[in-house]
Tab-separated table of N, CA and C in Angstrom:
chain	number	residue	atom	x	y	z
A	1	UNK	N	-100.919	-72.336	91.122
A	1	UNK	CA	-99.530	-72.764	90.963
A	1	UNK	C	-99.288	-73.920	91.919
A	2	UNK	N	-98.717	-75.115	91.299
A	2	UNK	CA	-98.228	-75.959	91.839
A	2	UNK	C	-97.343	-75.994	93.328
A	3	UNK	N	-96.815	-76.632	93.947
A	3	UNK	CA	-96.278	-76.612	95.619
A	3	UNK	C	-94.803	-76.710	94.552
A	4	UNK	N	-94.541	-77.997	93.742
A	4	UNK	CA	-93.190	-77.594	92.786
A	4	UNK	C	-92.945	-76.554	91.915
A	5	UNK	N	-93.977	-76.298	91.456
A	5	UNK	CA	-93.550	-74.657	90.687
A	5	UNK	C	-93.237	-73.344	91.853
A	6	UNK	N	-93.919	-73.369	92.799
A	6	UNK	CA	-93.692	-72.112	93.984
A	6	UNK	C	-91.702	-72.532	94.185
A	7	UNK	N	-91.761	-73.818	94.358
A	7	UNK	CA	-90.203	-73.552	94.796
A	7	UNK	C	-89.803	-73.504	93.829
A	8	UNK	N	-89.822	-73.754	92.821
A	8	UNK	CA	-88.791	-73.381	91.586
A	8	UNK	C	-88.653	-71.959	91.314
A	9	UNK	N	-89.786	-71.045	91.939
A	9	UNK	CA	-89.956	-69.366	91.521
A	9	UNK	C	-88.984	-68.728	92.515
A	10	UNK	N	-88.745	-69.539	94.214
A	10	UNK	CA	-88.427	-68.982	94.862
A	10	UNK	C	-87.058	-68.160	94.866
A	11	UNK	N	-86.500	-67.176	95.372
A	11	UNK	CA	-85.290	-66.154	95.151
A	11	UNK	C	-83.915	-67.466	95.499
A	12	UNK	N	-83.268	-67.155	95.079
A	12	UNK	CA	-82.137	-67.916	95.650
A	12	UNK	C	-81.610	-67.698	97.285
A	13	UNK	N	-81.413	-68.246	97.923
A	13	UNK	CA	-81.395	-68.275	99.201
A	13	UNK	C	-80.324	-66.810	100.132
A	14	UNK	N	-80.317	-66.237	100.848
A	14	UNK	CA	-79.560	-65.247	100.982
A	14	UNK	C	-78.135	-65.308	101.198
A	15	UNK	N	-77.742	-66.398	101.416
A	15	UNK	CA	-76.383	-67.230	101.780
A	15	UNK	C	-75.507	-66.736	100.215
A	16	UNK	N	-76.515	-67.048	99.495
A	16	UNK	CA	-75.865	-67.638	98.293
A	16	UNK	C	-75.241	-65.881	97.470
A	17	UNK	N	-76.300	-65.126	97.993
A	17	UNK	CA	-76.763	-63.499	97.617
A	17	UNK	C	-75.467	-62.961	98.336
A	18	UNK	N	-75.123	-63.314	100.000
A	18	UNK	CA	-74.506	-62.369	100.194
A	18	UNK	C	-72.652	-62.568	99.784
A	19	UNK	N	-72.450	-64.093	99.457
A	19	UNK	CA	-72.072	-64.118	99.024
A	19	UNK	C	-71.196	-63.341	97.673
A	20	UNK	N	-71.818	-63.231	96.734
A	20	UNK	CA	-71.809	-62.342	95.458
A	20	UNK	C	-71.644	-60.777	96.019
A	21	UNK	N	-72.456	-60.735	96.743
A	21	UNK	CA	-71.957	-59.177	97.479
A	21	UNK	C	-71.084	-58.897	97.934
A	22	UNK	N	-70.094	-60.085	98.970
A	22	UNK	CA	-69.212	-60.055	99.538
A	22	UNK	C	-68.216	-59.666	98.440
A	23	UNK	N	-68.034	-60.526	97.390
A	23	UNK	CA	-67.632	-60.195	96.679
A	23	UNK	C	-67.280	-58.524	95.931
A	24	UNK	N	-68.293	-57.786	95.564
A	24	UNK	CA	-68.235	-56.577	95.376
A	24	UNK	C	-67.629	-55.554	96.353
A	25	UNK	N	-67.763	-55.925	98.004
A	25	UNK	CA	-67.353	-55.169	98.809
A	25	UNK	C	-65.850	-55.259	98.856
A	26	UNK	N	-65.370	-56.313	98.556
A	26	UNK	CA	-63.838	-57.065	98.264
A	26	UNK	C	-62.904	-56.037	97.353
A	27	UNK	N	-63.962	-56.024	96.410
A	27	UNK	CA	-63.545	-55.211	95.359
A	27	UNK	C	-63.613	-53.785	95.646
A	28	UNK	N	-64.640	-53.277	96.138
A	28	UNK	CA	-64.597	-51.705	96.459
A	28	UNK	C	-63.714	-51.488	97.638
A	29	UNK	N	-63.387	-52.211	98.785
A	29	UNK	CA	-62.083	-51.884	99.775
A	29	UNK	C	-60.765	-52.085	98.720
A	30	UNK	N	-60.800	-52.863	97.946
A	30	UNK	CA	-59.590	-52.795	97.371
A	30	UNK	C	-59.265	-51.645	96.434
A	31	UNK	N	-60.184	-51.237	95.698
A	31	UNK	CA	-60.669	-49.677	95.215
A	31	UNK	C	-59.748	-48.951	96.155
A	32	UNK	N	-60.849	-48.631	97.035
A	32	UNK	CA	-60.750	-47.705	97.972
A	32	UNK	C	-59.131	-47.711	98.830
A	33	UNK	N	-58.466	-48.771	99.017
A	33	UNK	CA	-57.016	-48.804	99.527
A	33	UNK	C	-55.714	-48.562	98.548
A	34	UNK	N	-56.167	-48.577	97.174
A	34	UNK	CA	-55.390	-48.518	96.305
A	34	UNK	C	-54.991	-46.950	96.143
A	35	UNK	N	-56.312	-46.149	96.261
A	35	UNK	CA	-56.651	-45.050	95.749
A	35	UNK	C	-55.890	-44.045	97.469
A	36	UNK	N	-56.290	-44.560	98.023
A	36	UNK	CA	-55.219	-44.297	99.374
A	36	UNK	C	-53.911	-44.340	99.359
A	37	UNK	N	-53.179	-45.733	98.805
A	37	UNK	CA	-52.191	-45.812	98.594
A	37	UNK	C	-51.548	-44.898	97.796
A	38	UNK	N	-52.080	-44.626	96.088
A	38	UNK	CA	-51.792	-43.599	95.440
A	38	UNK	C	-52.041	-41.924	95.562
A	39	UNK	N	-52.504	-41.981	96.744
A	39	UNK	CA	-52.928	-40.637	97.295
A	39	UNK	C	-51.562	-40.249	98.294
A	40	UNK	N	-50.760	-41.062	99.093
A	40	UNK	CA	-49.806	-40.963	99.876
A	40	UNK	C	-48.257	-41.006	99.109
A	41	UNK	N	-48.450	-41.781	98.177
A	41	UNK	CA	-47.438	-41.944	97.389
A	41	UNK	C	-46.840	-41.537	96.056
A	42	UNK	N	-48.375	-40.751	95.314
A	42	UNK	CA	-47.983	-40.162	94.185
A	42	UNK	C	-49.116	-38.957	94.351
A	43	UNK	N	-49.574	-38.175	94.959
A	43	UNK	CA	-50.664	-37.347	95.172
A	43	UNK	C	-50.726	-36.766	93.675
A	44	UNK	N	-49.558	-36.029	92.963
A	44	UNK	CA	-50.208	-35.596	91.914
A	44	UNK	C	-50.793	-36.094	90.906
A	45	UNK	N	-50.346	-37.829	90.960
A	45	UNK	CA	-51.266	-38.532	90.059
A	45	UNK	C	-52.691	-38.825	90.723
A	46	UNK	N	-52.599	-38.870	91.788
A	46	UNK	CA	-54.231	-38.559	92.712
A	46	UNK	C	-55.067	-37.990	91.898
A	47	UNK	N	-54.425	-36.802	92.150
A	47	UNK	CA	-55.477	-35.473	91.895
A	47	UNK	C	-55.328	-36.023	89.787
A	48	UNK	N	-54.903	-35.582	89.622
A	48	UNK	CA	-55.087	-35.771	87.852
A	48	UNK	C	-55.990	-36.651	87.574
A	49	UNK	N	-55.908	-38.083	88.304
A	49	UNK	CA	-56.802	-38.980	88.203
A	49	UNK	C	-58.325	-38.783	88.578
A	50	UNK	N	-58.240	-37.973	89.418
A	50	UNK	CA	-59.696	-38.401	90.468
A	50	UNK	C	-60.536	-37.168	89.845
A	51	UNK	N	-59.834	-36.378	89.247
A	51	UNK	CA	-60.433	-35.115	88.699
A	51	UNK	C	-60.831	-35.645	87.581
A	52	UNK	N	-60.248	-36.130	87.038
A	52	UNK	CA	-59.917	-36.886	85.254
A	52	UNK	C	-61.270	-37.685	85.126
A	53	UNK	N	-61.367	-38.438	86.295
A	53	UNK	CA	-62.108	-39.914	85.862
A	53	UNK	C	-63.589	-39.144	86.675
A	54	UNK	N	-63.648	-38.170	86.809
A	54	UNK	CA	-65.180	-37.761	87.245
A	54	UNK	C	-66.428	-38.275	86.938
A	55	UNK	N	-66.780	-38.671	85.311
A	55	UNK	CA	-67.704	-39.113	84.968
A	55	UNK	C	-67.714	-40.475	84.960
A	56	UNK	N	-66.747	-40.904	85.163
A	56	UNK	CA	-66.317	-42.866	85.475
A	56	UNK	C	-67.088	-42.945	87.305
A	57	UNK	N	-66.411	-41.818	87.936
A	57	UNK	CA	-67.182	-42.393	89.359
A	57	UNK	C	-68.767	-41.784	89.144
A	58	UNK	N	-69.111	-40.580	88.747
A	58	UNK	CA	-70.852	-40.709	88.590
A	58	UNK	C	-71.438	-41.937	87.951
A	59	UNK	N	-70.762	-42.539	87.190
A	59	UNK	CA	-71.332	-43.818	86.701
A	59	UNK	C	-71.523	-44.353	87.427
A	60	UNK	N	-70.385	-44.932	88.144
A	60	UNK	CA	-70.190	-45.855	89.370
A	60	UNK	C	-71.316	-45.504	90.437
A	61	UNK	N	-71.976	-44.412	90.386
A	61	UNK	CA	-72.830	-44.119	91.765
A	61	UNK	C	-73.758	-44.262	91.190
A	62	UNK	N	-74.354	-43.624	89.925
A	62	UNK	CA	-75.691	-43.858	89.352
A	62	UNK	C	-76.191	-45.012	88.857
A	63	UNK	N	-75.072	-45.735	88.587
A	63	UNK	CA	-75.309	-47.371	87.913
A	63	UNK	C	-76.031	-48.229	89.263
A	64	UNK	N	-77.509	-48.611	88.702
A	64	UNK	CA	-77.904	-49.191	90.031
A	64	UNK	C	-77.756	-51.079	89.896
A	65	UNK	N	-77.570	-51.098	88.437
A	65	UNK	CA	-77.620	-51.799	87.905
A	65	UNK	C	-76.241	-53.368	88.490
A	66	UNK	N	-76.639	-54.876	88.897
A	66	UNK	CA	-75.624	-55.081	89.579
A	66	UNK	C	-74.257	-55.302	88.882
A	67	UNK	N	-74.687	-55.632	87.261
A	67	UNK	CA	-72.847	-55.491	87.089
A	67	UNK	C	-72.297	-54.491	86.181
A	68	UNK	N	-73.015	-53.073	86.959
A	68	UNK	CA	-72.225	-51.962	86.370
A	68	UNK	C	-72.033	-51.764	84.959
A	69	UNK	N	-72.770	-51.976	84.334
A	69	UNK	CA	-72.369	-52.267	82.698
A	69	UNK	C	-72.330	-50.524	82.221
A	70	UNK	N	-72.874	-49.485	82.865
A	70	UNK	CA	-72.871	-48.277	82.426
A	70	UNK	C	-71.377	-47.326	82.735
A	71	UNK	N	-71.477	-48.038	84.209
A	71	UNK	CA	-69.772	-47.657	84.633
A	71	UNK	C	-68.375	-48.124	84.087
A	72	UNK	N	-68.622	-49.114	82.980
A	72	UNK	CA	-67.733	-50.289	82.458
A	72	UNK	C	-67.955	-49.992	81.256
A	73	UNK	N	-68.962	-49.442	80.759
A	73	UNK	CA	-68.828	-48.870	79.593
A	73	UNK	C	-68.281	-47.207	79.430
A	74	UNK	N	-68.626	-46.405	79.999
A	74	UNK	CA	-67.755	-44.974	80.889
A	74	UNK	C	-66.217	-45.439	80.861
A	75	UNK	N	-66.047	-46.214	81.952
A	75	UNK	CA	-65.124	-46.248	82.545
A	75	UNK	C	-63.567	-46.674	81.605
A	76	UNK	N	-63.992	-47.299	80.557
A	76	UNK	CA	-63.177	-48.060	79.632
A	76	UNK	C	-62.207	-46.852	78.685
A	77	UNK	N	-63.407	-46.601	77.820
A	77	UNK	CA	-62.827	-45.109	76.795
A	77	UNK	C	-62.556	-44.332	77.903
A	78	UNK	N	-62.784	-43.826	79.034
A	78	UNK	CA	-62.809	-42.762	79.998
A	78	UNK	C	-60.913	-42.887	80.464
A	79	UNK	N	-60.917	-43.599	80.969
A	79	UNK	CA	-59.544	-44.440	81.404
A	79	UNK	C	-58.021	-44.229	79.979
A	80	UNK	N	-59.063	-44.381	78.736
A	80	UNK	CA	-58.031	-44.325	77.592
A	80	UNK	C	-58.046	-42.735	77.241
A	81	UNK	N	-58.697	-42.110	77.562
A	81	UNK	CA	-58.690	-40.484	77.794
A	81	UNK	C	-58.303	-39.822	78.669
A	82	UNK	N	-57.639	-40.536	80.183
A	82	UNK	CA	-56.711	-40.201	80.855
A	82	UNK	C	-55.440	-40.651	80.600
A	83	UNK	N	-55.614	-41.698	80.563
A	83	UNK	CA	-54.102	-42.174	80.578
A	83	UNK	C	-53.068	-41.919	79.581
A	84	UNK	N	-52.952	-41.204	78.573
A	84	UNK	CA	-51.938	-40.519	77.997
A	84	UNK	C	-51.367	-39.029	79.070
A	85	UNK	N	-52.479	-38.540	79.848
A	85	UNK	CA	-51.919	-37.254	80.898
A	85	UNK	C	-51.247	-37.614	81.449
A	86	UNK	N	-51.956	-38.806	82.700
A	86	UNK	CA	-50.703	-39.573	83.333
A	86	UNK	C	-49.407	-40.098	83.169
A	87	UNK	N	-49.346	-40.472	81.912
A	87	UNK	CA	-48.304	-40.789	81.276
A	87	UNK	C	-47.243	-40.080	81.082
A	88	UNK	N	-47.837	-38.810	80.535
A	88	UNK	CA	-47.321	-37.201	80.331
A	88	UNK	C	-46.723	-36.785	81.895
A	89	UNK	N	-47.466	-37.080	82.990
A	89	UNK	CA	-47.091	-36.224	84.320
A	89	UNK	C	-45.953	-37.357	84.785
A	90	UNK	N	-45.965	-38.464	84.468
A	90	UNK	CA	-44.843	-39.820	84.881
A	90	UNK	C	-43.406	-39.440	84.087
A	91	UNK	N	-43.721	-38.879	83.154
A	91	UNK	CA	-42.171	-38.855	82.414
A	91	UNK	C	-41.888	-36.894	81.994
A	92	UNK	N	-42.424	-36.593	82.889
A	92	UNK	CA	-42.299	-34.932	82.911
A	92	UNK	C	-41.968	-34.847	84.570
A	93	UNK	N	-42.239	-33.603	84.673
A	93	UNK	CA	-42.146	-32.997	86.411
A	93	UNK	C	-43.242	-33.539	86.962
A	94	UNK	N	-42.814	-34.675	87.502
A	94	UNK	CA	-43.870	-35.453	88.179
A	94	UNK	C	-44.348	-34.623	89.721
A	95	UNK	N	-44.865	-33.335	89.854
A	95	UNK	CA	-45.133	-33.073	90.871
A	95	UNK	C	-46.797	-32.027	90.959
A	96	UNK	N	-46.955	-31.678	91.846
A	96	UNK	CA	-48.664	-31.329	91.811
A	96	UNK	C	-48.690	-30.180	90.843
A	97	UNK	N	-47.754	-29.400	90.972
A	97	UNK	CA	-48.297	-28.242	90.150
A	97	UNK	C	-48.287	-28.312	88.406
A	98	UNK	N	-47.432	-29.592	88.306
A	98	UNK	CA	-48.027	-30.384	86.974
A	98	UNK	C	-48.999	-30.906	86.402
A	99	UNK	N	-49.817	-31.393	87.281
A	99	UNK	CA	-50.647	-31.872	87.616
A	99	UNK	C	-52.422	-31.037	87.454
A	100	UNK	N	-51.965	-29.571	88.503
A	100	UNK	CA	-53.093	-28.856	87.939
A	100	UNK	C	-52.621	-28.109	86.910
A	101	UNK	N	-51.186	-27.980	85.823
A	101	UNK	CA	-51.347	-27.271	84.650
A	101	UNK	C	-52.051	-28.278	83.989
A	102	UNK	N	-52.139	-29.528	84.007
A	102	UNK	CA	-52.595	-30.201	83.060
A	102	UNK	C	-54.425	-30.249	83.343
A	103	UNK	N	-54.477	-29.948	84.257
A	103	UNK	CA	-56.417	-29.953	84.779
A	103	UNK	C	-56.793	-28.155	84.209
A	104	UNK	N	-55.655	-27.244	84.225
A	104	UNK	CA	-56.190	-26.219	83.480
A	104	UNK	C	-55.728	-26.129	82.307
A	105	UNK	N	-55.282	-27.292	81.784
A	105	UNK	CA	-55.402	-27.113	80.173
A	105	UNK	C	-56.750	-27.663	79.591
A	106	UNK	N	-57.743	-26.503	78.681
A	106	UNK	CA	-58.854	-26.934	78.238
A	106	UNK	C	-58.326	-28.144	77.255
A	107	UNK	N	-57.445	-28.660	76.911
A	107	UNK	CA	-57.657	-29.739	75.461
A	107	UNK	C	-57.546	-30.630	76.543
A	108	UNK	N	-56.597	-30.790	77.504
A	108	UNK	CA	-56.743	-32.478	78.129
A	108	UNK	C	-58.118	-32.410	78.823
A	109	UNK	N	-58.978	-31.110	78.742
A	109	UNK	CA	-60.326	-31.524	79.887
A	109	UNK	C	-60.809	-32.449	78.555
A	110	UNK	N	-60.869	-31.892	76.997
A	110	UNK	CA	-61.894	-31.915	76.345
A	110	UNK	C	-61.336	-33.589	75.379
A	111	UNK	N	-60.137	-33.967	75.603
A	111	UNK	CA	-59.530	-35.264	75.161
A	111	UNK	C	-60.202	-36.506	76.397
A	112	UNK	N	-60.360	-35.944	77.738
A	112	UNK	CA	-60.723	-36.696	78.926
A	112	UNK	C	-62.438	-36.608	78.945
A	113	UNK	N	-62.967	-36.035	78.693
A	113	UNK	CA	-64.381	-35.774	78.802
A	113	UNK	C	-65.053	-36.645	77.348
A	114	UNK	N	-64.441	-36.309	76.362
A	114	UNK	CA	-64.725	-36.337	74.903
A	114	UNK	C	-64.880	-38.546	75.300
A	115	UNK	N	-63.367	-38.678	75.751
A	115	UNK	CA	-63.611	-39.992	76.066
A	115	UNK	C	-64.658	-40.636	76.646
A	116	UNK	N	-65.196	-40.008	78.071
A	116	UNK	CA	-66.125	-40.210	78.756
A	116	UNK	C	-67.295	-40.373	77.937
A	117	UNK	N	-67.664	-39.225	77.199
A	117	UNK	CA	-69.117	-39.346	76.106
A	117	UNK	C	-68.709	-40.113	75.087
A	118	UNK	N	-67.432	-40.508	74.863
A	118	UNK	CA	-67.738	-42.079	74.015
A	118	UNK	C	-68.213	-43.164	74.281
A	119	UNK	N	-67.571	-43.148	75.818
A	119	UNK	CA	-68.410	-44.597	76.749
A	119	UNK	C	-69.891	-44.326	76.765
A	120	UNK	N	-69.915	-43.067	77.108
A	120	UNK	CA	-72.094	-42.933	77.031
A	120	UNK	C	-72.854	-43.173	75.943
A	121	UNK	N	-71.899	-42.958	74.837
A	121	UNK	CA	-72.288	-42.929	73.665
A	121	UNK	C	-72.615	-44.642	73.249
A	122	UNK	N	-71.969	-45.465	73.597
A	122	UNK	CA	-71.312	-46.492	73.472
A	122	UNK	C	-72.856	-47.456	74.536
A	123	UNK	N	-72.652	-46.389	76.233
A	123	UNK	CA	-73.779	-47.509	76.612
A	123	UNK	C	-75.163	-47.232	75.853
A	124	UNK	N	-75.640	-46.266	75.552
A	124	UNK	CA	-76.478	-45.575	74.926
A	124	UNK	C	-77.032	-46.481	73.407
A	125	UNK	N	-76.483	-46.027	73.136
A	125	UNK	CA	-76.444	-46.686	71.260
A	125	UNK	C	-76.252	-47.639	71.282
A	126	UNK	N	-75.317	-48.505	71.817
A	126	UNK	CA	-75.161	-50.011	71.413
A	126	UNK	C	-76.001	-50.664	71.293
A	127	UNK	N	-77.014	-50.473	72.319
A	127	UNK	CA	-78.313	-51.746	72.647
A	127	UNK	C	-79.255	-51.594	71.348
A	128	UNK	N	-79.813	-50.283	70.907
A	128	UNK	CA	-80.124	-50.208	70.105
A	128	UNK	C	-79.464	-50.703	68.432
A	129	UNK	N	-78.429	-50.512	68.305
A	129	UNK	CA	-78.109	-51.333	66.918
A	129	UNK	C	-77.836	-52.271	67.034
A	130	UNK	N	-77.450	-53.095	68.193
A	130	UNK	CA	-77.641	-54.413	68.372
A	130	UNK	C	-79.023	-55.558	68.472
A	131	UNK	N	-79.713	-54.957	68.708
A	131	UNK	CA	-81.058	-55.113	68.758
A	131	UNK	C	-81.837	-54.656	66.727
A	132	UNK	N	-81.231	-54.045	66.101
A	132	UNK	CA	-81.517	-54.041	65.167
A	132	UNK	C	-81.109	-55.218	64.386
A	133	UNK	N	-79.691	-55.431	64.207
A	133	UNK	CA	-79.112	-56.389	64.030
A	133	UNK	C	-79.743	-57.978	64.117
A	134	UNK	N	-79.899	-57.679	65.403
A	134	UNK	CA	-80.420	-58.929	65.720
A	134	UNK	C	-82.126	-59.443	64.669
A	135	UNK	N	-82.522	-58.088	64.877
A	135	UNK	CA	-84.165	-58.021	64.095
A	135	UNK	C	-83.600	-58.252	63.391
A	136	UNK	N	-82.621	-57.839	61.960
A	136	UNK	CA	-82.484	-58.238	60.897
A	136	UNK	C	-82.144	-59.450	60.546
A	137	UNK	N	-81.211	-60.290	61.659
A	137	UNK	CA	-80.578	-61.801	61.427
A	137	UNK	C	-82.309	-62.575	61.488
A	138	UNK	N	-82.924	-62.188	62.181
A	138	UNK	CA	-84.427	-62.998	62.827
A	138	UNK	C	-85.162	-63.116	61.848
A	139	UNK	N	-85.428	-61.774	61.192
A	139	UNK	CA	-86.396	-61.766	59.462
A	139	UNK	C	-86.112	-62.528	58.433
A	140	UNK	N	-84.240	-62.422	58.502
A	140	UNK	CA	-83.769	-63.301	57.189
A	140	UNK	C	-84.030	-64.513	57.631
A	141	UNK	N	-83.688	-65.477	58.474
A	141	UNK	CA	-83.834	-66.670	59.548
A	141	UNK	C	-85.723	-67.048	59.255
A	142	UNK	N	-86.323	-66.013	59.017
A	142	UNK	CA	-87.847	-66.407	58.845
A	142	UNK	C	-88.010	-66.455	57.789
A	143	UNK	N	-87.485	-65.827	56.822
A	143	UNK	CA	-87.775	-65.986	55.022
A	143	UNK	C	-87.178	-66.939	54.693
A	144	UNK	N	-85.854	-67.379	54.998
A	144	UNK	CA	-85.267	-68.856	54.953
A	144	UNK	C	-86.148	-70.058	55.333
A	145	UNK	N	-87.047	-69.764	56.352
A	145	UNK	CA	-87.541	-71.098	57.022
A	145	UNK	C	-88.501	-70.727	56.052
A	146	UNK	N	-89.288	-70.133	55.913
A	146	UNK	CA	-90.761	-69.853	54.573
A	146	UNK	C	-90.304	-70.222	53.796
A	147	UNK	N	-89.194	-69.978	52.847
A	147	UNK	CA	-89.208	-70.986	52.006
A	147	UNK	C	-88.785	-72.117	51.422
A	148	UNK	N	-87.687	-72.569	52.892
A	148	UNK	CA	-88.215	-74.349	53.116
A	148	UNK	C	-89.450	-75.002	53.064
A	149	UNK	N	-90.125	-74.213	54.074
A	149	UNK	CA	-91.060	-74.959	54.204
A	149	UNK	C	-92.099	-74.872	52.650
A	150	UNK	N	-92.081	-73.900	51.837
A	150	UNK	CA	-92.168	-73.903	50.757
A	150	UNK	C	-92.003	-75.495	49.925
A	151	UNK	N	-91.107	-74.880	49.635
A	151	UNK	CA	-90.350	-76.611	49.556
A	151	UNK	C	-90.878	-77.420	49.445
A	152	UNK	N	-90.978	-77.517	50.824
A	152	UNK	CA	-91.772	-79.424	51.786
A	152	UNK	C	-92.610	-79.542	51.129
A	153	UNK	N	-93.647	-78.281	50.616
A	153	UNK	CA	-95.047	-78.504	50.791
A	153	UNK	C	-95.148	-78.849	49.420
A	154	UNK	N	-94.187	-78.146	48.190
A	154	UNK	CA	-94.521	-79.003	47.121
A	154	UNK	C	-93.719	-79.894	47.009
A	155	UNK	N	-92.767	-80.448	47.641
A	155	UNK	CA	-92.765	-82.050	47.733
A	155	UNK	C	-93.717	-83.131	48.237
A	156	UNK	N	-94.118	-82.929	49.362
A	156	UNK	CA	-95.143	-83.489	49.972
A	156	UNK	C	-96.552	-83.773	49.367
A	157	UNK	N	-96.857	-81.812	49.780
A	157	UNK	CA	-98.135	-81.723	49.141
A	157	UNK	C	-98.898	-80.869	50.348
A	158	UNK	N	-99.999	-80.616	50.217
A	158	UNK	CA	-100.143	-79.414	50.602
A	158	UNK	C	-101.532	-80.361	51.694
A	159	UNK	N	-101.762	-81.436	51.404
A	159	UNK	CA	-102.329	-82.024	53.024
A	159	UNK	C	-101.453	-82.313	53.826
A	160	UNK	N	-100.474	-82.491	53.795
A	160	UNK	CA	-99.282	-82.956	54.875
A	160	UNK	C	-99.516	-81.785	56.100
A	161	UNK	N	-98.912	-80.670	55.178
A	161	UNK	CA	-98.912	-79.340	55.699
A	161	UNK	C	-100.366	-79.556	56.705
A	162	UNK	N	-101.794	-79.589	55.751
A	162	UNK	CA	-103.011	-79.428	57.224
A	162	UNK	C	-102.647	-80.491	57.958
A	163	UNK	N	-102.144	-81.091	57.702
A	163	UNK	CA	-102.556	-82.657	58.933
A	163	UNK	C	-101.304	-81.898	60.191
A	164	UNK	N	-100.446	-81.355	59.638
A	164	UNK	CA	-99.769	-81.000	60.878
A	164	UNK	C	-99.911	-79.663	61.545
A	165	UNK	N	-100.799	-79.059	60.696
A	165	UNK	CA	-101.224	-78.177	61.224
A	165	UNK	C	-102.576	-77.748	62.440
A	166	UNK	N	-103.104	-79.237	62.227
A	166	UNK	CA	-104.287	-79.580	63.213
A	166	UNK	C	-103.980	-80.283	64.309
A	167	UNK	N	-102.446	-80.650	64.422
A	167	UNK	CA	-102.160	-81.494	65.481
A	167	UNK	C	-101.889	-80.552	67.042
């Protein structure tokens, strides 16, 4: 390998790295102060939430991945499977023991969970039929070009074709 190819392989510099990180930590104190804030100020939406979104934060911990695409896929349907409870505990008796009737009602576990395995479902499966998809646009895209080049060759003629095929 070349002295110009080695630097072109090299990592991007750490400046540039911690940067982008800084970034993420930005974001998780702000997480983390929000979730404080709503812990002092609305506790029973705390608890509904933090119970609720369980499989949104295992994402968040197991996703090693850097832009979270498993937690963001969780987290999305997961979020639309809480937030009708919350909604419910905001314009009802907004107080804790509302809060755990609604964590011991089995349908909001199984409306909040059900959501969650849509997002899994969702990171899970997608790649795969998208990736099919894609195979299928690629095959048609190759039978199209075959029989252009079809075509050419009886316009041309069928030395054209070797002469460019030896080049």
């Amino acid at each position: 390998i070349s002295a110009a190819a080695a630097k072109v392989r090299r990592p991007p510099p750490a400046a540039s790295r911690k940067g982008r990180d800084a970034g993420r930590g930005a974001l998780g104190s702000t997480l983390v102060t929000l979730a404080l804030a709503v812990l002092v100020l609305a506790p029973s939406t705390f608890v509904l939430v933090a119970a609720g979104m369980l499989p949104t934060i295992v994402a968040v911990i197991l996703d090693r991945t850097p832009r979270k695409s498993a937690a963001l896929c969780v987290g999305g349907p997961h979020l639309s499977g809480v937030a009708p409870y919350v909604v419910f505990l905001w314009q009802g008796p907004n107080g804790l023991n509302a809060a755990l009737a609604t964590l011991t009602d089995v349908y909001a576990w199984l409306v909040m969970y059900s959501a969650a395995a849509l997002g899994w479902l969702l990171y899970l499966g997608l790649p795969s039929v998208l990736g099919a998809g894609f195979r299928m646009h690629a095959d048609h895209r190759i039978r199209e070009l075959e029989a252009t080049q079809a075509r050419l060759k009886d316009v041309w003629g069928e030395e054209i074709a070797e002469a460019a095929a030896k080049r």
